[in-house]
mmCIF file of C-alpha atoms and ligand atoms in Angstrom:
data_model
loop_
_atom_site.group_PDB
_atom_site.id
_atom_site.type_symbol
_atom_site.label_atom_id
_atom_site.label_comp_id
_atom_site.label_asym_id
_atom_site.label_seq_id
_atom_site.Cartn_x
_atom_site.Cartn_y
_atom_site.Cartn_z
ATOM 1 C CA MET A 43 -63.466 -26.379 136.934
ATOM 2 C CA LEU A 44 -59.741 -26.846 136.427
ATOM 3 C CA CYS A 45 -57.733 -29.497 138.250
ATOM 4 C CA LEU A 46 -54.044 -30.302 138.516
ATOM 5 C CA GLY A 47 -53.385 -34.024 138.988
ATOM 6 C CA VAL A 48 -50.190 -35.585 140.330
ATOM 7 C CA GLU A 49 -49.449 -39.196 139.358
ATOM 8 C CA GLY A 50 -46.586 -41.021 141.058
ATOM 9 C CA THR A 51 -47.484 -44.643 141.770
ATOM 10 C CA ALA A 52 -44.400 -46.294 140.263
ATOM 11 C CA HIS A 53 -41.847 -45.516 137.532
ATOM 12 C CA SER A 54 -43.533 -42.363 136.205
ATOM 13 C CA ILE A 55 -44.060 -38.937 137.662
ATOM 14 C CA GLY A 56 -46.802 -37.117 135.786
ATOM 15 C CA ILE A 57 -48.546 -33.755 136.050
ATOM 16 C CA GLY A 58 -51.777 -33.186 134.165
ATOM 17 C CA LEU A 59 -54.051 -30.166 133.917
ATOM 18 C CA VAL A 60 -57.612 -30.849 132.833
ATOM 19 C CA LYS A 61 -60.796 -28.897 132.538
ATOM 20 C CA ASP A 62 -64.392 -30.017 132.817
ATOM 21 C CA ILE A 63 -66.396 -28.941 129.792
ATOM 22 C CA ASN A 64 -70.020 -30.127 130.013
ATOM 23 C CA ASN A 65 -68.930 -33.335 131.755
ATOM 24 C CA ASN A 66 -66.245 -34.060 129.181
ATOM 25 C CA CYS A 67 -62.569 -33.971 129.966
ATOM 26 C CA LYS A 68 -60.408 -31.489 128.110
ATOM 27 C CA VAL A 69 -56.694 -32.100 128.623
ATOM 28 C CA LEU A 70 -54.731 -28.819 128.726
ATOM 29 C CA SER A 71 -51.354 -30.405 129.445
ATOM 30 C CA ASN A 72 -50.081 -33.823 130.450
ATOM 31 C CA LEU A 73 -46.341 -34.121 131.102
ATOM 32 C CA ILE A 74 -44.555 -37.280 132.228
ATOM 33 C CA LYS A 75 -41.011 -38.187 133.260
ATOM 34 C CA ILE A 76 -40.118 -41.863 133.442
ATOM 35 C CA TYR A 77 -37.506 -43.346 135.778
ATOM 36 C CA LYS A 78 -35.414 -46.000 134.061
ATOM 37 C CA PRO A 79 -33.318 -48.186 136.354
ATOM 38 C CA GLU A 80 -29.711 -48.609 135.206
ATOM 39 C CA LYS A 81 -30.027 -52.304 135.783
ATOM 40 C CA GLY A 82 -32.616 -54.637 137.284
ATOM 41 C CA GLY A 83 -36.181 -53.726 138.189
ATOM 42 C CA ILE A 84 -37.595 -50.566 139.747
ATOM 43 C CA HIS A 85 -35.984 -49.637 143.075
ATOM 44 C CA PRO A 86 -38.780 -47.803 144.944
ATOM 45 C CA ARG A 87 -36.478 -45.360 146.764
ATOM 46 C CA GLU A 88 -34.534 -44.490 143.615
ATOM 47 C CA ALA A 89 -37.759 -44.003 141.676
ATOM 48 C CA ALA A 90 -39.017 -41.683 144.437
ATOM 49 C CA ASN A 91 -35.751 -39.690 144.322
ATOM 50 C CA HIS A 92 -36.203 -39.355 140.557
ATOM 51 C CA HIS A 93 -39.748 -38.051 141.072
ATOM 52 C CA GLU A 94 -38.629 -35.598 143.750
ATOM 53 C CA LYS A 95 -35.950 -34.214 141.460
ATOM 54 C CA ASN A 96 -38.332 -33.663 138.553
ATOM 55 C CA ILE A 97 -41.645 -32.728 140.098
ATOM 56 C CA ALA A 98 -41.210 -28.969 140.631
ATOM 57 C CA ASP A 99 -40.096 -28.341 137.030
ATOM 58 C CA LEU A 100 -42.834 -30.614 135.724
ATOM 59 C CA ILE A 101 -45.488 -28.606 137.593
ATOM 60 C CA LYS A 102 -44.105 -25.308 136.256
ATOM 61 C CA ASP A 103 -43.869 -26.642 132.696
ATOM 62 C CA SER A 104 -47.402 -28.071 132.814
ATOM 63 C CA VAL A 105 -48.881 -24.780 133.927
ATOM 64 C CA LYS A 106 -46.927 -22.984 131.211
ATOM 65 C CA GLN A 107 -47.925 -25.435 128.498
ATOM 66 C CA ALA A 108 -51.591 -25.230 129.526
ATOM 67 C CA GLY A 109 -51.394 -21.446 129.141
ATOM 68 C CA ILE A 110 -52.903 -20.786 132.562
ATOM 69 C CA ASP A 111 -51.931 -19.045 135.769
ATOM 70 C CA PHE A 112 -51.296 -20.994 139.009
ATOM 71 C CA PHE A 113 -54.264 -19.268 140.603
ATOM 72 C CA ASP A 114 -56.630 -20.534 137.859
ATOM 73 C CA ILE A 115 -56.316 -24.007 139.440
ATOM 74 C CA ASP A 116 -59.493 -24.911 141.386
ATOM 75 C CA LEU A 117 -58.482 -28.319 142.729
ATOM 76 C CA VAL A 118 -55.391 -30.472 143.305
ATOM 77 C CA SER A 119 -55.605 -34.279 143.107
ATOM 78 C CA PHE A 120 -53.050 -37.050 143.471
ATOM 79 C CA SER A 121 -52.873 -40.824 143.241
ATOM 80 C CA LYS A 122 -53.458 -42.153 146.742
ATOM 81 C CA GLY A 123 -52.682 -45.763 145.671
ATOM 82 C CA PRO A 124 -52.104 -48.552 144.836
ATOM 83 C CA GLY A 125 -48.390 -48.251 144.237
ATOM 84 C CA LEU A 126 -44.903 -48.126 145.713
ATOM 85 C CA GLY A 127 -44.794 -46.395 149.120
ATOM 86 C CA PRO A 128 -41.854 -43.994 148.589
ATOM 87 C CA CYS A 129 -43.210 -42.917 145.159
ATOM 88 C CA LEU A 130 -46.746 -42.384 146.466
ATOM 89 C CA ARG A 131 -45.468 -40.357 149.427
ATOM 90 C CA THR A 132 -43.359 -38.116 147.187
ATOM 91 C CA ALA A 133 -46.276 -37.340 144.871
ATOM 92 C CA ALA A 134 -48.671 -36.814 147.789
ATOM 93 C CA THR A 135 -46.238 -34.439 149.504
ATOM 94 C CA ALA A 136 -46.021 -32.288 146.384
ATOM 95 C CA ALA A 137 -49.812 -32.285 146.019
ATOM 96 C CA ARG A 138 -50.308 -31.269 149.662
ATOM 97 C CA ALA A 139 -47.781 -28.449 149.357
ATOM 98 C CA LEU A 140 -49.451 -27.141 146.216
ATOM 99 C CA SER A 141 -52.926 -27.352 147.724
ATOM 100 C CA LEU A 142 -51.827 -25.440 150.837
ATOM 101 C CA THR A 143 -49.897 -22.824 148.852
ATOM 102 C CA LEU A 144 -52.763 -22.131 146.459
ATOM 103 C CA ASP A 145 -55.355 -22.589 149.218
ATOM 104 C CA LYS A 146 -57.312 -24.993 147.010
ATOM 105 C CA PRO A 147 -58.971 -28.312 147.928
ATOM 106 C CA LEU A 148 -57.060 -31.588 147.796
ATOM 107 C CA ILE A 149 -58.410 -35.010 146.762
ATOM 108 C CA GLY A 150 -56.624 -38.400 146.751
ATOM 109 C CA VAL A 151 -57.845 -40.770 144.035
ATOM 110 C CA ASN A 152 -57.564 -44.463 143.143
ATOM 111 C CA HIS A 153 -55.106 -44.984 140.301
ATOM 112 C CA CYS A 154 -56.913 -47.954 138.691
ATOM 113 C CA VAL A 155 -60.289 -46.207 138.698
ATOM 114 C CA ALA A 156 -58.604 -43.205 137.043
ATOM 115 C CA HIS A 157 -57.526 -45.436 134.132
ATOM 116 C CA LEU A 158 -61.187 -46.261 133.515
ATOM 117 C CA GLU A 159 -62.617 -42.779 134.039
ATOM 118 C CA ILE A 160 -60.220 -41.124 131.601
ATOM 119 C CA GLY A 161 -61.636 -43.368 128.874
ATOM 120 C CA ARG A 162 -65.195 -42.394 129.758
ATOM 121 C CA GLY A 163 -64.210 -38.730 130.057
ATOM 122 C CA THR A 164 -62.332 -38.331 126.777
ATOM 123 C CA ILE A 165 -64.087 -40.782 124.405
ATOM 124 C CA VAL A 166 -67.574 -39.484 123.659
ATOM 125 C CA ASP A 167 -69.332 -42.834 123.079
ATOM 126 C CA CYS A 168 -67.549 -44.686 125.864
ATOM 127 C CA ASP A 169 -70.101 -44.801 128.665
ATOM 128 C CA ASP A 170 -70.203 -48.098 130.545
ATOM 129 C CA PRO A 171 -67.243 -50.246 129.522
ATOM 130 C CA VAL A 172 -65.479 -53.300 130.825
ATOM 131 C CA LEU A 173 -61.892 -52.106 131.277
ATOM 132 C CA LEU A 174 -58.989 -54.383 130.476
ATOM 133 C CA TYR A 175 -56.273 -52.616 132.443
ATOM 134 C CA THR A 176 -52.855 -53.931 131.465
ATOM 135 C CA SER A 177 -49.894 -52.087 132.895
ATOM 136 C CA GLY A 178 -46.525 -52.875 134.433
ATOM 137 C CA ALA A 179 -47.623 -53.801 137.932
ATOM 138 C CA ASN A 180 -51.383 -54.135 137.456
ATOM 139 C CA THR A 181 -53.530 -56.404 135.340
ATOM 140 C CA GLN A 182 -57.245 -56.246 136.095
ATOM 141 C CA VAL A 183 -60.598 -56.599 134.379
ATOM 142 C CA ILE A 184 -62.809 -53.913 135.918
ATOM 143 C CA ALA A 185 -66.450 -52.952 135.439
ATOM 144 C CA PHE A 186 -69.097 -50.931 137.259
ATOM 145 C CA ALA A 187 -71.711 -52.896 139.185
ATOM 146 C CA GLU A 188 -73.946 -51.811 142.067
ATOM 147 C CA GLY A 189 -72.187 -48.615 143.080
ATOM 148 C CA ARG A 190 -68.607 -49.798 142.766
ATOM 149 C CA TYR A 191 -65.948 -50.643 140.260
ATOM 150 C CA ARG A 192 -65.603 -54.375 140.732
ATOM 151 C CA VAL A 193 -62.556 -56.422 139.836
ATOM 152 C CA PHE A 194 -63.927 -59.350 137.834
ATOM 153 C CA GLY A 195 -60.545 -60.826 137.116
ATOM 154 C CA GLU A 196 -56.919 -60.040 137.817
ATOM 155 C CA THR A 197 -53.429 -61.442 137.766
ATOM 156 C CA LEU A 198 -52.619 -63.742 140.652
ATOM 157 C CA ASP A 199 -48.885 -63.045 140.348
ATOM 158 C CA VAL A 200 -47.135 -60.479 138.120
ATOM 159 C CA GLY A 201 -48.721 -57.842 135.892
ATOM 160 C CA ILE A 202 -48.489 -58.514 132.154
ATOM 161 C CA GLY A 203 -46.147 -55.536 131.668
ATOM 162 C CA ASN A 204 -43.805 -56.812 134.400
ATOM 163 C CA CYS A 205 -43.881 -60.263 132.816
ATOM 164 C CA LEU A 206 -42.756 -58.766 129.482
ATOM 165 C CA ASP A 207 -40.143 -56.569 131.172
ATOM 166 C CA LYS A 208 -38.733 -59.491 133.195
ATOM 167 C CA PHE A 209 -38.418 -61.681 130.120
ATOM 168 C CA GLY A 210 -36.866 -58.790 128.213
ATOM 169 C CA ARG A 211 -34.315 -58.206 130.956
ATOM 170 C CA VAL A 212 -33.196 -61.860 130.798
ATOM 171 C CA VAL A 213 -32.627 -61.635 127.043
ATOM 172 C CA GLY A 214 -30.850 -58.275 127.281
ATOM 173 C CA LEU A 215 -33.481 -55.756 126.161
ATOM 174 C CA ASP A 216 -33.772 -52.244 127.616
ATOM 175 C CA PHE A 217 -36.653 -51.173 129.845
ATOM 176 C CA PRO A 218 -39.481 -50.844 128.860
ATOM 177 C CA CYS A 219 -39.264 -54.177 127.055
ATOM 178 C CA GLY A 220 -42.901 -54.494 125.900
ATOM 179 C CA PRO A 221 -42.457 -52.398 122.725
ATOM 180 C CA LYS A 222 -39.212 -54.248 121.849
ATOM 181 C CA ILE A 223 -40.842 -57.647 122.331
ATOM 182 C CA GLU A 224 -43.713 -56.488 120.103
ATOM 183 C CA LYS A 225 -41.242 -55.666 117.335
ATOM 184 C CA ILE A 226 -39.218 -58.882 117.681
ATOM 185 C CA ALA A 227 -42.452 -60.923 117.700
ATOM 186 C CA LEU A 228 -43.034 -59.842 114.098
ATOM 187 C CA ASP A 229 -40.158 -62.204 113.149
ATOM 188 C CA GLY A 230 -41.860 -65.164 114.818
ATOM 189 C CA GLU A 231 -42.781 -68.075 112.578
ATOM 190 C CA LYS A 232 -43.268 -70.975 114.955
ATOM 191 C CA TYR A 233 -45.637 -71.157 117.912
ATOM 192 C CA LEU A 234 -43.977 -72.620 121.002
ATOM 193 C CA GLU A 235 -46.290 -74.155 123.580
ATOM 194 C CA LEU A 236 -46.480 -72.069 126.810
ATOM 195 C CA PRO A 237 -48.531 -72.497 130.012
ATOM 196 C CA TYR A 238 -51.956 -70.890 129.700
ATOM 197 C CA SER A 239 -53.207 -70.267 133.243
ATOM 198 C CA ILE A 240 -56.735 -69.083 133.895
ATOM 199 C CA LYS A 241 -58.761 -69.703 137.054
ATOM 200 C CA GLY A 242 -62.300 -68.433 136.663
ATOM 201 C CA MET A 243 -61.630 -64.871 135.523
ATOM 202 C CA ASP A 244 -58.203 -64.660 137.188
ATOM 203 C CA ILE A 245 -54.997 -65.197 135.365
ATOM 204 C CA ALA A 246 -51.322 -66.014 136.090
ATOM 205 C CA PHE A 247 -48.169 -65.288 134.104
ATOM 206 C CA SER A 248 -45.249 -66.633 136.117
ATOM 207 C CA GLY A 249 -45.441 -70.148 134.603
ATOM 208 C CA LEU A 250 -45.390 -68.639 131.131
ATOM 209 C CA LEU A 251 -42.433 -66.468 132.089
ATOM 210 C CA THR A 252 -40.403 -69.409 133.415
ATOM 211 C CA ALA A 253 -41.171 -71.526 130.350
ATOM 212 C CA ALA A 254 -40.257 -68.670 127.987
ATOM 213 C CA GLN A 255 -36.912 -68.223 129.783
ATOM 214 C CA GLN A 256 -36.324 -71.952 129.424
ATOM 215 C CA TYR A 257 -36.907 -71.740 125.650
ATOM 216 C CA TYR A 258 -34.332 -68.943 125.498
ATOM 217 C CA LYS A 259 -31.785 -71.073 127.408
ATOM 218 C CA ASN A 260 -32.471 -73.900 124.964
ATOM 219 C CA LYS A 261 -31.564 -71.573 122.065
ATOM 220 C CA GLU A 262 -35.010 -71.289 120.510
ATOM 221 C CA LYS A 263 -35.279 -68.323 118.134
ATOM 222 C CA LEU A 264 -36.050 -65.097 120.044
ATOM 223 C CA GLY A 265 -38.663 -64.085 117.446
ATOM 224 C CA ASP A 266 -40.550 -67.333 117.997
ATOM 225 C CA ILE A 267 -40.451 -66.955 121.779
ATOM 226 C CA CYS A 268 -41.665 -63.332 121.713
ATOM 227 C CA TYR A 269 -44.393 -64.241 119.246
ATOM 228 C CA SER A 270 -45.507 -67.158 121.446
ATOM 229 C CA ILE A 271 -45.494 -65.053 124.634
ATOM 230 C CA GLN A 272 -47.734 -62.470 122.999
ATOM 231 C CA GLU A 273 -50.109 -65.001 121.457
ATOM 232 C CA THR A 274 -50.500 -66.918 124.721
ATOM 233 C CA ALA A 275 -50.665 -64.054 127.228
ATOM 234 C CA PHE A 276 -52.905 -61.839 125.105
ATOM 235 C CA ALA A 277 -55.280 -64.718 124.275
ATOM 236 C CA ALA A 278 -55.661 -65.358 128.016
ATOM 237 C CA LEU A 279 -56.332 -61.634 128.652
ATOM 238 C CA THR A 280 -58.881 -61.563 125.843
ATOM 239 C CA GLU A 281 -60.591 -64.671 127.200
ATOM 240 C CA VAL A 282 -61.074 -63.315 130.737
ATOM 241 C CA THR A 283 -62.242 -59.970 129.379
ATOM 242 C CA GLU A 284 -64.827 -61.699 127.214
ATOM 243 C CA ARG A 285 -66.016 -63.700 130.212
ATOM 244 C CA ALA A 286 -66.471 -60.471 132.223
ATOM 245 C CA MET A 287 -68.381 -58.891 129.328
ATOM 246 C CA ALA A 288 -70.678 -61.918 129.076
ATOM 247 C CA HIS A 289 -71.203 -61.960 132.846
ATOM 248 C CA THR A 290 -71.988 -58.232 133.161
ATOM 249 C CA GLU A 291 -73.822 -58.073 129.807
ATOM 250 C CA LYS A 292 -71.886 -54.925 128.929
ATOM 251 C CA ARG A 293 -71.464 -53.985 125.295
ATOM 252 C CA GLN A 294 -68.380 -51.794 125.525
ATOM 253 C CA LEU A 295 -64.742 -52.630 125.997
ATOM 254 C CA LEU A 296 -62.016 -50.193 127.027
ATOM 255 C CA LEU A 297 -58.261 -50.729 127.074
ATOM 256 C CA GLY A 298 -55.934 -48.966 129.497
ATOM 257 C CA GLY A 299 -52.363 -49.223 130.835
ATOM 258 C CA GLY A 300 -49.052 -49.188 128.975
ATOM 259 C CA VAL A 301 -49.487 -52.611 127.343
ATOM 260 C CA ALA A 302 -52.615 -51.295 125.588
ATOM 261 C CA ALA A 303 -50.184 -49.721 123.096
ATOM 262 C CA ASN A 304 -49.538 -53.226 121.717
ATOM 263 C CA LYS A 305 -51.073 -53.710 118.266
ATOM 264 C CA ARG A 306 -51.503 -57.466 118.613
ATOM 265 C CA LEU A 307 -53.363 -57.101 121.917
ATOM 266 C CA ARG A 308 -55.607 -54.467 120.349
ATOM 267 C CA GLU A 309 -56.263 -56.701 117.361
ATOM 268 C CA MET A 310 -57.241 -59.674 119.526
ATOM 269 C CA VAL A 311 -59.646 -57.756 121.762
ATOM 270 C CA ASN A 312 -61.139 -56.004 118.741
ATOM 271 C CA ILE A 313 -61.931 -59.329 117.099
ATOM 272 C CA MET A 314 -63.536 -60.542 120.324
ATOM 273 C CA ALA A 315 -65.592 -57.347 120.690
ATOM 274 C CA GLU A 316 -66.720 -57.475 117.072
ATOM 275 C CA GLU A 317 -67.828 -61.073 117.425
ATOM 276 C CA ARG A 318 -69.916 -60.076 120.434
ATOM 277 C CA ASP A 319 -71.349 -57.056 118.641
ATOM 278 C CA ALA A 320 -69.689 -54.781 121.193
ATOM 279 C CA GLU A 321 -67.805 -51.501 120.756
ATOM 280 C CA SER A 322 -64.154 -51.246 121.689
ATOM 281 C CA PHE A 323 -62.204 -48.139 122.657
ATOM 282 C CA VAL A 324 -58.602 -47.175 123.400
ATOM 283 C CA PRO A 325 -57.662 -43.740 124.813
ATOM 284 C CA THR A 326 -54.767 -41.884 123.151
ATOM 285 C CA LYS A 327 -51.377 -43.309 124.156
ATOM 286 C CA ASP A 328 -50.491 -40.513 126.596
ATOM 287 C CA LEU A 329 -53.740 -41.265 128.444
ATOM 288 C CA CYS A 330 -53.203 -45.068 128.445
ATOM 289 C CA ILE A 331 -49.906 -44.983 130.302
ATOM 290 C CA ASP A 332 -49.653 -43.680 133.876
ATOM 291 C CA ASN A 333 -50.358 -39.955 133.620
ATOM 292 C CA GLY A 334 -51.453 -36.932 135.647
ATOM 293 C CA ALA A 335 -54.424 -36.017 133.426
ATOM 294 C CA MET A 336 -56.390 -39.114 134.451
ATOM 295 C CA ILE A 337 -55.717 -38.344 138.117
ATOM 296 C CA ALA A 338 -56.893 -34.765 137.593
ATOM 297 C CA TRP A 339 -60.064 -35.898 135.827
ATOM 298 C CA LEU A 340 -61.052 -38.345 138.562
ATOM 299 C CA GLY A 341 -60.390 -35.571 141.097
ATOM 300 C CA ILE A 342 -62.951 -33.398 139.283
ATOM 301 C CA LEU A 343 -65.556 -36.195 139.151
ATOM 302 C CA MET A 344 -65.178 -36.871 142.874
ATOM 303 C CA TYR A 345 -65.227 -33.203 143.823
ATOM 304 C CA LYS A 346 -68.332 -32.503 141.717
ATOM 305 C CA SER A 347 -70.122 -35.423 143.400
ATOM 306 C CA GLY A 348 -69.617 -33.736 146.774
ATOM 307 C CA ILE A 349 -66.520 -35.472 148.089
ATOM 308 C CA ARG A 350 -64.313 -33.245 150.252
ATOM 309 C CA SER A 351 -61.118 -34.152 152.016
ATOM 310 C CA SER A 352 -58.494 -32.418 154.088
ATOM 311 C CA VAL A 353 -54.731 -32.626 154.243
ATOM 312 C CA GLU A 354 -55.217 -34.904 157.293
ATOM 313 C CA ASP A 355 -57.144 -37.421 155.115
ATOM 314 C CA SER A 356 -54.484 -37.415 152.435
ATOM 315 C CA ILE A 357 -52.499 -40.366 153.726
ATOM 316 C CA ILE A 358 -51.436 -42.761 150.975
ATOM 317 C CA ASP A 359 -52.525 -46.397 150.699
ATOM 318 C CA GLN A 360 -50.161 -48.797 148.945
ATOM 319 C CA ARG A 361 -52.879 -51.459 148.794
ATOM 320 C CA PHE A 362 -55.789 -49.240 147.759
ATOM 321 C CA ARG A 363 -58.083 -51.707 145.956
ATOM 322 C CA THR A 364 -60.276 -50.693 143.029
ATOM 323 C CA ASP A 365 -63.402 -52.027 144.785
ATOM 324 C CA MET A 366 -62.757 -50.009 147.978
ATOM 325 C CA VAL A 367 -63.885 -46.809 146.242
ATOM 326 C CA ASP A 368 -67.444 -45.657 146.858
ATOM 327 C CA VAL A 369 -68.405 -44.413 143.384
ATOM 328 C CA THR A 370 -70.512 -41.381 144.234
ATOM 329 C CA TRP A 371 -70.347 -39.831 140.747
ATOM 330 C CA ARG A 372 -72.241 -42.576 138.844
ATOM 331 C CA ASP A 373 -75.533 -44.365 139.161
HETATM 332 P P1 AMP B 682 -47.677 -48.492 132.719
HETATM 333 O O1 AMP B 682 -47.250 -49.283 133.943
HETATM 334 O O2 AMP B 682 -49.176 -48.500 132.526
HETATM 335 O O3 AMP B 682 -47.110 -47.117 132.637
HETATM 336 O O4 AMP B 682 -47.086 -49.285 131.454
HETATM 337 C C1 AMP B 682 -45.763 -49.672 131.346
HETATM 338 C C2 AMP B 682 -45.686 -51.075 130.802
HETATM 339 O O5 AMP B 682 -46.193 -51.127 129.471
HETATM 340 C C3 AMP B 682 -44.264 -51.607 130.717
HETATM 341 O O6 AMP B 682 -44.245 -52.867 131.355
HETATM 342 C C4 AMP B 682 -43.990 -51.726 129.216
HETATM 343 O O7 AMP B 682 -43.124 -52.794 128.887
HETATM 344 C C5 AMP B 682 -45.380 -51.960 128.678
HETATM 345 N N1 AMP B 682 -45.537 -51.572 127.260
HETATM 346 C C6 AMP B 682 -45.395 -50.335 126.715
HETATM 347 N N2 AMP B 682 -45.578 -50.382 125.363
HETATM 348 C C7 AMP B 682 -45.858 -51.685 125.054
HETATM 349 C C8 AMP B 682 -46.111 -52.389 123.839
HETATM 350 N N3 AMP B 682 -46.153 -51.778 122.653
HETATM 351 N N4 AMP B 682 -46.346 -53.718 123.926
HETATM 352 C C9 AMP B 682 -46.321 -54.364 125.116
HETATM 353 N N5 AMP B 682 -46.073 -53.751 126.285
HETATM 354 C C10 AMP B 682 -45.838 -52.434 126.271
HETATM 355 MG MG1 MG B 683 -51.331 -47.507 135.638
#
């Protein structure tokens, strides 16, 4: 079975083509175009216009790169939510048009669940992980329990990626700021105290962000601030992930989302996993960030488990929660 997946929840428009080979995911192509605002944060309408402009070429290029014909596609899937309304609607419209043109079934999938399933689908030993999903807008600790992917912990305010991007914007870095902050943090020598907010397995970053901005105003060294942000925020993420692993008694950890590219975050969670005698996995970078291949793969899993939907059911859901999905493809 071959599926084309359309991802368009926020800043990225992605088209992925994947094939199911004995229940493993083979990625044939996975192209992404990222909208970068000229200044400020993401403007949903402008991001959607960017996606609309790029999507047709991206679909053509993906099919070409995969070395297939349009009519080899068996299924079309798209991210139904959560995300920004105008972006979701643009991606869904393209997916509907393609499904109707090719006369192939259409499935809308949950973006956060796709981040977890792509790890299980492409990493052979990764079977039942706790996912630490750290992206721009989302930060969640997710694991499978009793027929659903449950959110064991999540941010109560901004996502970790947004927190990094907002701080970066204040100090004059280009979007995306996470990789730049990672580099600058290497110059850090002094740890500056920052708020460390955890409630149960939930987490908050806005206090840390305000305090970090205050340090910058007070002329603390940027390297020290970046270093301290990373140490504090990533320690908190590692702590809640460990708590979820202890609670669920799972022995595998999976990273996902754009911030999973960060070496310091990887190092911290690896140490934690090792100390618990657990395995830890990270998908390749193109599968960690928002991408069409993960949407395509979840489409295949859902379709194979018997889920069918029509164009009428394909309405988007900006607030589509991870735990709303009935996981029919696992037991
Ligand atoms: P996503 O929303 O999953 O596509 O991820 C985008 C987010 O990842 C942005 O907020 C980036 O700043 C962040 N990001 C990307 N690379 C890194 C990195 N090396 N360290 C920290 N954050 C990163
Ligand atoms: Mg994402």
